[in-house]
Short mmCIF file of N, CA and C in Angstrom, two decimals:
data_model
loop_
_atom_site.label_atom_id
_atom_site.label_comp_id
_atom_site.label_asym_id
_atom_site.label_seq_id
_atom_site.Cartn_x
_atom_site.Cartn_y
_atom_site.Cartn_z
N UNK B 1008 -33.78 7.60 -29.58
CA UNK B 1008 -34.93 6.71 -29.36
C UNK B 1008 -35.26 6.94 -27.77
N UNK B 1009 -36.44 7.50 -27.20
CA UNK B 1009 -36.47 7.65 -25.64
C UNK B 1009 -37.70 6.66 -25.43
N UNK B 1010 -37.35 5.88 -24.05
CA UNK B 1010 -38.51 5.26 -23.71
C UNK B 1010 -39.19 5.84 -21.89
N UNK B 1011 -40.08 6.00 -22.14
CA UNK B 1011 -40.63 6.08 -20.79
C UNK B 1011 -41.68 5.06 -20.13
N UNK B 1012 -41.53 5.05 -18.89
CA UNK B 1012 -42.15 3.78 -18.11
C UNK B 1012 -43.22 4.22 -17.44
N UNK B 1013 -44.75 4.38 -17.53
CA UNK B 1013 -45.47 4.57 -16.48
C UNK B 1013 -45.65 3.60 -15.40
N UNK B 1014 -45.76 4.07 -14.15
CA UNK B 1014 -46.12 2.97 -13.10
C UNK B 1014 -47.49 3.52 -12.08
N UNK B 1015 -47.91 3.05 -11.53
CA UNK B 1015 -49.11 3.17 -10.80
C UNK B 1015 -49.15 2.88 -9.36
N UNK B 1016 -50.24 3.66 -8.57
CA UNK B 1016 -50.70 2.99 -7.12
C UNK B 1016 -50.81 2.06 -6.98
N UNK B 1017 -50.53 1.36 -6.23
CA UNK B 1017 -50.88 -0.26 -5.60
C UNK B 1017 -52.39 -0.46 -6.18
N UNK B 1018 -52.91 0.20 -5.78
CA UNK B 1018 -54.59 -0.07 -6.10
C UNK B 1018 -54.77 -0.08 -7.90
N UNK B 1019 -54.03 0.46 -8.74
CA UNK B 1019 -53.82 0.81 -9.92
C UNK B 1019 -54.94 1.87 -10.08
N UNK B 1020 -55.16 2.43 -9.45
CA UNK B 1020 -56.49 3.65 -9.46
C UNK B 1020 -55.72 5.03 -10.13
N UNK B 1021 -54.46 5.36 -10.11
CA UNK B 1021 -54.15 6.25 -10.45
C UNK B 1021 -52.53 6.25 -10.84
N UNK B 1022 -52.26 6.91 -11.92
CA UNK B 1022 -50.79 6.79 -11.83
C UNK B 1022 -50.19 7.47 -11.10
N UNK B 1023 -49.39 6.91 -10.83
CA UNK B 1023 -48.32 7.73 -9.80
C UNK B 1023 -46.94 8.45 -10.43
N UNK B 1024 -46.64 8.30 -11.69
CA UNK B 1024 -45.60 8.98 -11.97
C UNK B 1024 -45.26 8.24 -13.25
N UNK B 1025 -44.07 9.07 -14.30
CA UNK B 1025 -44.01 8.10 -15.40
C UNK B 1025 -42.21 8.84 -15.15
N UNK B 1026 -41.31 7.45 -15.56
CA UNK B 1026 -39.80 7.46 -15.38
C UNK B 1026 -39.47 7.76 -16.80
N UNK B 1027 -38.85 8.49 -17.35
CA UNK B 1027 -38.45 8.79 -18.81
C UNK B 1027 -36.82 8.55 -18.77
N UNK B 1028 -36.92 7.59 -20.02
CA UNK B 1028 -35.23 7.00 -20.18
C UNK B 1028 -35.31 6.34 -19.23
N UNK B 1029 -35.95 5.05 -19.04
CA UNK B 1029 -35.16 4.19 -17.75
C UNK B 1029 -34.22 3.29 -18.16
N UNK B 1030 -33.95 3.21 -19.49
CA UNK B 1030 -32.39 2.71 -19.87
C UNK B 1030 -32.49 3.33 -21.29
N UNK B 1031 -31.60 4.65 -21.27
CA UNK B 1031 -31.30 5.02 -22.34
C UNK B 1031 -30.72 4.51 -23.44
N UNK B 1032 -30.74 4.40 -24.77
CA UNK B 1032 -30.12 3.49 -25.38
C UNK B 1032 -29.26 4.47 -26.56
N UNK B 1033 -27.99 3.82 -27.08
CA UNK B 1033 -27.13 4.35 -28.20
C UNK B 1033 -27.67 4.42 -29.30
N UNK B 1034 -27.73 5.98 -29.90
CA UNK B 1034 -28.69 5.98 -31.17
C UNK B 1034 -29.07 4.85 -32.18
N UNK B 1035 -30.07 5.12 -32.29
CA UNK B 1035 -30.31 3.83 -33.33
C UNK B 1035 -30.36 2.10 -32.58
N UNK B 1036 -30.61 2.29 -31.54
CA UNK B 1036 -30.34 0.91 -30.99
C UNK B 1036 -31.56 0.82 -30.17
N UNK B 1037 -32.20 -0.33 -29.72
CA UNK B 1037 -33.51 -0.66 -29.10
C UNK B 1037 -33.34 -0.72 -27.30
N UNK B 1038 -34.02 0.13 -26.78
CA UNK B 1038 -33.81 0.61 -25.41
C UNK B 1038 -33.76 -0.89 -24.29
N UNK B 1039 -33.18 -1.15 -23.47
CA UNK B 1039 -32.92 -2.46 -22.47
C UNK B 1039 -34.58 -2.27 -22.16
N UNK B 1040 -35.36 -3.40 -22.15
CA UNK B 1040 -36.75 -3.64 -21.46
C UNK B 1040 -36.25 -3.82 -20.09
N UNK B 1041 -37.53 -3.32 -19.39
CA UNK B 1041 -37.68 -3.48 -17.74
C UNK B 1041 -38.17 -5.24 -18.00
N UNK B 1042 -37.64 -5.61 -16.73
CA UNK B 1042 -37.72 -7.20 -16.43
C UNK B 1042 -38.21 -7.49 -15.06
N UNK B 1043 -37.85 -6.36 -14.07
CA UNK B 1043 -38.26 -6.33 -12.73
C UNK B 1043 -38.41 -5.18 -12.09
N UNK B 1044 -39.31 -4.94 -10.99
CA UNK B 1044 -39.35 -4.01 -10.20
C UNK B 1044 -39.51 -4.37 -8.66
N UNK B 1045 -39.45 -3.22 -7.81
CA UNK B 1045 -39.79 -3.31 -6.54
C UNK B 1045 -39.92 -1.83 -5.75
N UNK B 1046 -40.37 -1.50 -4.89
CA UNK B 1046 -40.96 -0.47 -4.48
C UNK B 1046 -40.09 -0.46 -2.92
N UNK B 1047 -39.31 0.07 -2.61
CA UNK B 1047 -38.94 -0.03 -1.31
C UNK B 1047 -40.12 0.07 -0.47
N UNK B 1048 -39.91 -0.53 0.99
CA UNK B 1048 -40.94 -0.42 1.93
C UNK B 1048 -41.25 1.17 2.51
N UNK B 1049 -40.33 2.01 2.32
CA UNK B 1049 -40.86 3.40 2.75
C UNK B 1049 -41.51 4.18 1.53
N UNK B 1050 -41.25 3.54 0.50
CA UNK B 1050 -42.08 4.06 -0.43
C UNK B 1050 -41.33 5.10 -1.54
N UNK B 1051 -39.71 5.38 -0.81
CA UNK B 1051 -39.14 6.18 -1.79
C UNK B 1051 -38.32 6.15 -2.78
N UNK B 1052 -37.88 4.71 -2.46
CA UNK B 1052 -37.15 4.23 -4.01
C UNK B 1052 -37.76 3.33 -4.58
N UNK B 1053 -37.66 3.29 -6.02
CA UNK B 1053 -38.17 2.28 -6.99
C UNK B 1053 -36.88 1.81 -7.68
N UNK B 1054 -36.84 0.37 -7.28
CA UNK B 1054 -35.86 -0.52 -7.79
C UNK B 1054 -36.24 -1.11 -9.49
N UNK B 1055 -35.69 -0.61 -10.55
CA UNK B 1055 -36.15 -0.80 -11.83
C UNK B 1055 -34.99 -2.19 -12.73
N UNK B 1056 -34.98 -3.74 -12.64
CA UNK B 1056 -33.93 -4.01 -13.32
C UNK B 1056 -34.47 -4.19 -14.80
N UNK B 1057 -33.31 -4.82 -15.88
CA UNK B 1057 -33.21 -4.48 -16.83
C UNK B 1057 -32.88 -6.26 -17.67
N UNK B 1058 -33.57 -6.31 -18.70
CA UNK B 1058 -33.14 -7.52 -19.40
C UNK B 1058 -31.90 -7.80 -19.78
N UNK B 1059 -31.24 -6.69 -19.94
CA UNK B 1059 -29.77 -6.59 -19.99
C UNK B 1059 -28.78 -6.90 -18.67
N UNK B 1060 -29.37 -6.94 -17.60
CA UNK B 1060 -28.63 -7.00 -16.23
C UNK B 1060 -28.77 -5.68 -15.82
N UNK B 1061 -28.96 -4.55 -16.02
CA UNK B 1061 -28.78 -3.06 -15.61
C UNK B 1061 -29.78 -2.74 -14.40
N UNK B 1062 -29.22 -2.39 -13.44
CA UNK B 1062 -30.44 -1.96 -11.96
C UNK B 1062 -29.72 -0.80 -12.11
N UNK B 1063 -31.17 -0.27 -12.13
CA UNK B 1063 -31.11 1.34 -12.05
C UNK B 1063 -32.32 1.87 -10.97
N UNK B 1064 -31.91 2.59 -9.77
CA UNK B 1064 -32.80 3.75 -8.61
C UNK B 1064 -33.28 4.39 -8.87
N UNK B 1065 -34.70 4.72 -8.22
CA UNK B 1065 -35.27 6.09 -8.83
C UNK B 1065 -36.00 6.39 -7.50
N UNK B 1066 -35.63 7.96 -7.76
CA UNK B 1066 -36.61 8.72 -6.32
C UNK B 1066 -38.02 8.73 -6.78
N UNK B 1067 -39.09 7.87 -5.93
CA UNK B 1067 -40.42 8.13 -6.29
C UNK B 1067 -41.17 9.52 -6.01
N UNK B 1068 -40.45 10.61 -5.75
CA UNK B 1068 -40.88 11.84 -5.21
C UNK B 1068 -40.15 12.90 -6.70
N UNK B 1069 -39.21 12.85 -7.03
CA UNK B 1069 -38.82 13.27 -7.68
C UNK B 1069 -39.15 12.84 -9.38
N UNK B 1070 -39.11 11.41 -9.42
CA UNK B 1070 -39.14 10.93 -10.49
C UNK B 1070 -37.79 10.81 -11.59
N UNK B 1071 -36.57 11.07 -10.39
CA UNK B 1071 -35.58 11.06 -11.06
C UNK B 1071 -34.70 9.65 -10.65
N UNK B 1072 -33.74 9.65 -11.63
CA UNK B 1072 -32.76 8.83 -11.21
C UNK B 1072 -31.71 8.74 -10.04
N UNK B 1073 -31.47 7.96 -9.41
CA UNK B 1073 -30.81 8.18 -8.03
C UNK B 1073 -29.35 7.53 -8.27
N UNK B 1074 -28.53 8.50 -8.64
CA UNK B 1074 -27.35 8.27 -9.65
C UNK B 1074 -27.20 7.21 -10.55
N UNK B 1075 -25.77 6.51 -10.79
CA UNK B 1075 -26.13 5.60 -11.96
C UNK B 1075 -26.46 4.29 -11.86
N UNK B 1076 -26.15 3.32 -12.76
CA UNK B 1076 -26.55 2.02 -12.49
C UNK B 1076 -25.89 1.35 -11.34
N UNK B 1077 -26.41 0.59 -11.01
CA UNK B 1077 -25.99 -0.66 -9.31
C UNK B 1077 -25.12 -1.82 -10.14
N UNK B 1078 -24.18 -2.08 -9.38
CA UNK B 1078 -23.47 -3.33 -9.77
C UNK B 1078 -24.66 -4.31 -9.98
N UNK B 1079 -24.33 -5.44 -11.05
CA UNK B 1079 -25.52 -6.27 -11.05
C UNK B 1079 -25.17 -7.43 -11.48
N UNK B 1080 -25.76 -8.58 -11.23
CA UNK B 1080 -25.55 -10.13 -11.50
C UNK B 1080 -25.00 -9.99 -12.88
N UNK B 1081 -25.17 -9.10 -13.95
CA UNK B 1081 -24.74 -9.53 -15.02
C UNK B 1081 -25.60 -9.86 -16.13
N UNK B 1082 -26.83 -10.43 -15.94
CA UNK B 1082 -27.77 -11.25 -16.96
C UNK B 1082 -29.14 -10.53 -16.71
N UNK B 1083 -29.71 -11.06 -17.19
CA UNK B 1083 -31.51 -10.19 -16.88
C UNK B 1083 -31.90 -10.61 -15.33
N UNK B 1084 -32.35 -9.37 -15.12
CA UNK B 1084 -32.74 -9.05 -13.58
C UNK B 1084 -34.44 -10.08 -13.55
N UNK B 1085 -34.01 -11.07 -12.59
CA UNK B 1085 -35.23 -11.58 -12.55
C UNK B 1085 -36.55 -11.34 -11.24
N UNK B 1086 -36.33 -10.77 -10.24
CA UNK B 1086 -36.46 -10.70 -9.11
C UNK B 1086 -35.85 -9.50 -7.91
N UNK B 1087 -36.52 -8.66 -7.31
CA UNK B 1087 -35.78 -7.81 -6.72
C UNK B 1087 -36.40 -7.99 -5.48
N UNK B 1088 -35.87 -7.83 -3.93
CA UNK B 1088 -36.16 -7.77 -3.04
C UNK B 1088 -35.55 -6.34 -1.79
N UNK B 1089 -36.74 -5.74 -1.20
CA UNK B 1089 -35.67 -4.75 -0.57
C UNK B 1089 -35.77 -5.52 0.95
N UNK B 1090 -34.51 -4.57 1.79
CA UNK B 1090 -34.94 -5.08 3.08
C UNK B 1090 -35.60 -4.45 4.12
N UNK B 1091 -36.53 -4.65 5.01
CA UNK B 1091 -37.55 -4.10 5.86
C UNK B 1091 -37.19 -2.71 5.74
N UNK B 1092 -36.00 -2.12 6.32
CA UNK B 1092 -35.45 -0.92 6.66
C UNK B 1092 -35.13 -0.09 5.38
N UNK B 1093 -35.18 -0.67 3.96
CA UNK B 1093 -35.06 -0.03 2.83
C UNK B 1093 -33.24 0.67 2.51
N UNK B 1094 -32.55 -0.26 3.16
CA UNK B 1094 -31.32 0.12 3.04
C UNK B 1094 -30.49 -1.20 2.16
N UNK B 1095 -31.07 -1.96 1.89
CA UNK B 1095 -30.38 -3.23 1.32
C UNK B 1095 -31.40 -3.61 -0.36
N UNK B 1096 -30.83 -3.91 -1.32
CA UNK B 1096 -31.58 -4.38 -2.13
C UNK B 1096 -30.90 -5.51 -2.68
N UNK B 1097 -31.65 -6.61 -2.96
CA UNK B 1097 -31.13 -7.75 -3.23
C UNK B 1097 -31.93 -7.99 -4.42
N UNK B 1098 -31.12 -8.22 -5.66
CA UNK B 1098 -31.30 -8.89 -6.88
C UNK B 1098 -30.87 -10.25 -7.23
N UNK B 1099 -32.09 -10.53 -8.66
CA UNK B 1099 -31.53 -12.17 -8.67
C UNK B 1099 -31.78 -12.28 -9.87
N UNK B 1100 -31.20 -13.18 -10.62
CA UNK B 1100 -31.06 -13.57 -12.42
C UNK B 1100 -31.63 -14.90 -12.28
N UNK B 1101 -32.03 -15.52 -13.49
CA UNK B 1101 -32.11 -17.00 -13.41
C UNK B 1101 -31.00 -17.61 -13.45
N UNK B 1102 -30.04 -17.65 -13.68
CA UNK B 1102 -29.00 -18.28 -13.42
C UNK B 1102 -27.51 -18.10 -12.56
N UNK B 1103 -28.38 -16.39 -12.01
CA UNK B 1103 -26.96 -16.15 -10.89
C UNK B 1103 -27.70 -15.93 -9.22
N UNK B 1104 -26.78 -16.37 -8.41
CA UNK B 1104 -27.09 -16.45 -7.17
C UNK B 1104 -27.56 -14.86 -6.73
N UNK B 1105 -28.36 -14.97 -5.70
CA UNK B 1105 -28.84 -13.45 -5.13
C UNK B 1105 -27.67 -12.38 -4.74
N UNK B 1106 -27.69 -11.12 -5.49
CA UNK B 1106 -27.06 -10.49 -5.05
C UNK B 1106 -27.61 -9.07 -4.54
N UNK B 1107 -26.52 -8.76 -3.65
CA UNK B 1107 -26.72 -7.51 -2.41
C UNK B 1107 -26.06 -6.37 -3.04
N UNK B 1108 -27.14 -5.31 -2.99
CA UNK B 1108 -26.38 -3.49 -2.66
C UNK B 1108 -27.10 -3.24 -1.91
N UNK B 1109 -25.91 -2.43 -1.11
CA UNK B 1109 -26.24 -1.52 -0.09
C UNK B 1109 -26.97 -0.30 -0.05
N UNK B 1110 -27.77 0.30 0.13
CA UNK B 1110 -28.34 1.57 -0.13
C UNK B 1110 -28.84 2.62 1.34
N UNK B 1111 -27.62 2.97 1.61
CA UNK B 1111 -27.47 3.81 2.69
C UNK B 1111 -26.77 5.24 2.67
N UNK B 1112 -27.33 6.02 2.44
CA UNK B 1112 -26.95 7.39 1.74
C UNK B 1112 -26.26 7.76 2.92
N UNK B 1113 -26.26 7.28 4.70
CA UNK B 1113 -24.84 8.05 5.10
C UNK B 1113 -23.71 7.14 4.89
N UNK B 1114 -23.82 5.93 4.56
CA UNK B 1114 -22.60 5.27 3.99
C UNK B 1114 -21.96 5.70 2.64
N UNK B 1115 -22.75 5.89 2.21
CA UNK B 1115 -22.67 6.85 0.71
C UNK B 1115 -21.62 7.67 0.83
N UNK B 1116 -22.07 8.90 1.74
CA UNK B 1116 -21.46 10.37 2.08
C UNK B 1116 -20.17 10.08 2.31
N UNK B 1117 -20.21 8.85 3.29
CA UNK B 1117 -19.09 8.87 3.49
C UNK B 1117 -17.88 8.33 2.96
N UNK B 1118 -18.52 7.40 1.93
CA UNK B 1118 -17.37 6.74 0.73
C UNK B 1118 -16.84 8.27 0.22
N UNK B 1119 -17.86 8.80 -0.40
CA UNK B 1119 -17.85 10.30 -1.44
C UNK B 1119 -16.95 11.08 -0.86
N UNK B 1120 -17.02 11.20 0.54
CA UNK B 1120 -15.85 12.27 1.19
C UNK B 1120 -14.27 11.50 1.29
N UNK B 1121 -14.60 10.47 1.53
CA UNK B 1121 -13.26 9.73 1.53
C UNK B 1121 -12.43 10.33 0.35
N UNK B 1122 -13.06 9.67 -0.90
CA UNK B 1122 -12.54 9.85 -2.34
C UNK B 1122 -12.25 11.36 -2.37
N UNK B 1123 -12.92 11.95 -1.97
CA UNK B 1123 -12.48 13.75 -2.29
C UNK B 1123 -11.29 14.14 -1.25
N UNK B 1124 -11.01 13.53 -0.43
CA UNK B 1124 -10.20 13.49 0.96
C UNK B 1124 -10.75 14.60 1.86
N UNK B 1125 -11.75 14.20 2.13
CA UNK B 1125 -12.69 14.72 3.41
C UNK B 1125 -12.78 16.15 3.14
N UNK B 1126 -12.97 16.89 1.67
CA UNK B 1126 -13.19 18.02 1.48
C UNK B 1126 -14.85 18.31 1.02
N UNK B 1127 -15.06 19.52 1.33
CA UNK B 1127 -16.62 19.43 0.62
C UNK B 1127 -16.39 19.72 -0.47
N UNK B 1128 -17.53 20.01 -1.24
CA UNK B 1128 -17.65 20.49 -2.54
C UNK B 1128 -17.44 22.04 -2.50
N UNK B 1129 -17.25 22.17 -3.53
CA UNK B 1129 -17.01 23.90 -3.60
C UNK B 1129 -18.62 24.39 -4.21
N UNK B 1130 -19.24 25.51 -4.00
CA UNK B 1130 -20.50 25.63 -4.44
C UNK B 1130 -20.85 25.44 -5.92
N UNK B 1131 -19.67 25.92 -6.77
CA UNK B 1131 -19.32 25.64 -7.98
C UNK B 1131 -19.62 23.90 -8.58
N UNK B 1132 -18.74 23.14 -7.82
CA UNK B 1132 -18.79 21.74 -7.80
C UNK B 1132 -19.95 21.36 -7.69
N UNK B 1133 -20.56 21.59 -6.60
CA UNK B 1133 -22.01 21.14 -6.29
C UNK B 1133 -22.96 21.25 -7.25
N UNK B 1134 -23.12 22.64 -8.01
CA UNK B 1134 -24.04 22.84 -9.11
C UNK B 1134 -23.48 22.09 -10.27
N UNK B 1135 -22.59 21.66 -10.69
CA UNK B 1135 -22.21 20.74 -11.39
C UNK B 1135 -22.69 19.03 -11.33
N UNK B 1136 -22.12 19.08 -10.08
CA UNK B 1136 -22.36 17.38 -9.89
C UNK B 1136 -23.38 17.05 -9.34
N UNK B 1137 -24.20 18.00 -8.37
CA UNK B 1137 -25.67 17.58 -7.53
C UNK B 1137 -26.43 18.45 -7.97
N UNK B 1138 -27.08 18.98 -9.40
CA UNK B 1138 -27.36 20.41 -9.57
C UNK B 1138 -29.18 20.26 -9.27
N UNK B 1139 -29.79 19.08 -8.60
CA UNK B 1139 -30.77 19.44 -8.20
C UNK B 1139 -31.23 19.02 -6.80
N UNK B 1140 -29.91 19.46 -6.26
CA UNK B 1140 -30.12 19.67 -4.93
C UNK B 1140 -29.51 20.41 -4.27
N UNK B 1141 -30.12 21.36 -3.28
CA UNK B 1141 -29.20 22.68 -2.75
C UNK B 1141 -28.04 22.54 -1.98
N UNK B 1142 -27.35 23.21 -2.43
CA UNK B 1142 -25.85 23.19 -1.74
C UNK B 1142 -25.76 22.95 -0.09
N UNK B 1143 -25.16 21.78 0.48
CA UNK B 1143 -24.87 21.69 1.69
C UNK B 1143 -23.44 21.19 1.60
N UNK B 1144 -22.88 21.34 3.00
CA UNK B 1144 -21.58 20.88 3.27
C UNK B 1144 -21.75 19.47 4.04
N UNK B 1145 -21.19 18.41 3.50
CA UNK B 1145 -21.53 17.28 3.52
C UNK B 1145 -20.57 16.30 4.40
N UNK B 1146 -19.02 16.85 4.02
CA UNK B 1146 -18.07 16.19 4.79
C UNK B 1146 -17.46 16.67 6.20
N UNK B 1147 -18.68 17.93 6.45
CA UNK B 1147 -18.01 18.34 7.99
C UNK B 1147 -18.44 16.98 9.06
N UNK B 1148 -17.72 16.38 9.91
CA UNK B 1148 -18.06 15.82 10.62
C UNK B 1148 -17.62 15.43 12.24
#
């Protein structure tokens, strides 16, 4: 079963996009329901929270997920808030204190490069792991 969610502009006058398979479910199971949404101040990222505690970020331009799910409080997401600079996402549940996720591409690239031994991906590896983006060398500091 697949699920898609439509999202609209701020005035609800035009559909801004469709997110397909927001929270995919194993065959025969019911997909997780959306329980919270937040658009980053820069308008580039949509945070989607689920009733099973999943947090997924979406690129509003490509309407594609940004990586895998983020760590979460582990219960239904009740609300989100982005920091003014769009680099931090706060999530809250009914029974869980505020949970903070740093969303900083430069910091993420540093972690990925450190894990890869500060070696760039080959073009073949890039095509396998980052197929939707043009090849570039990201670990050259």
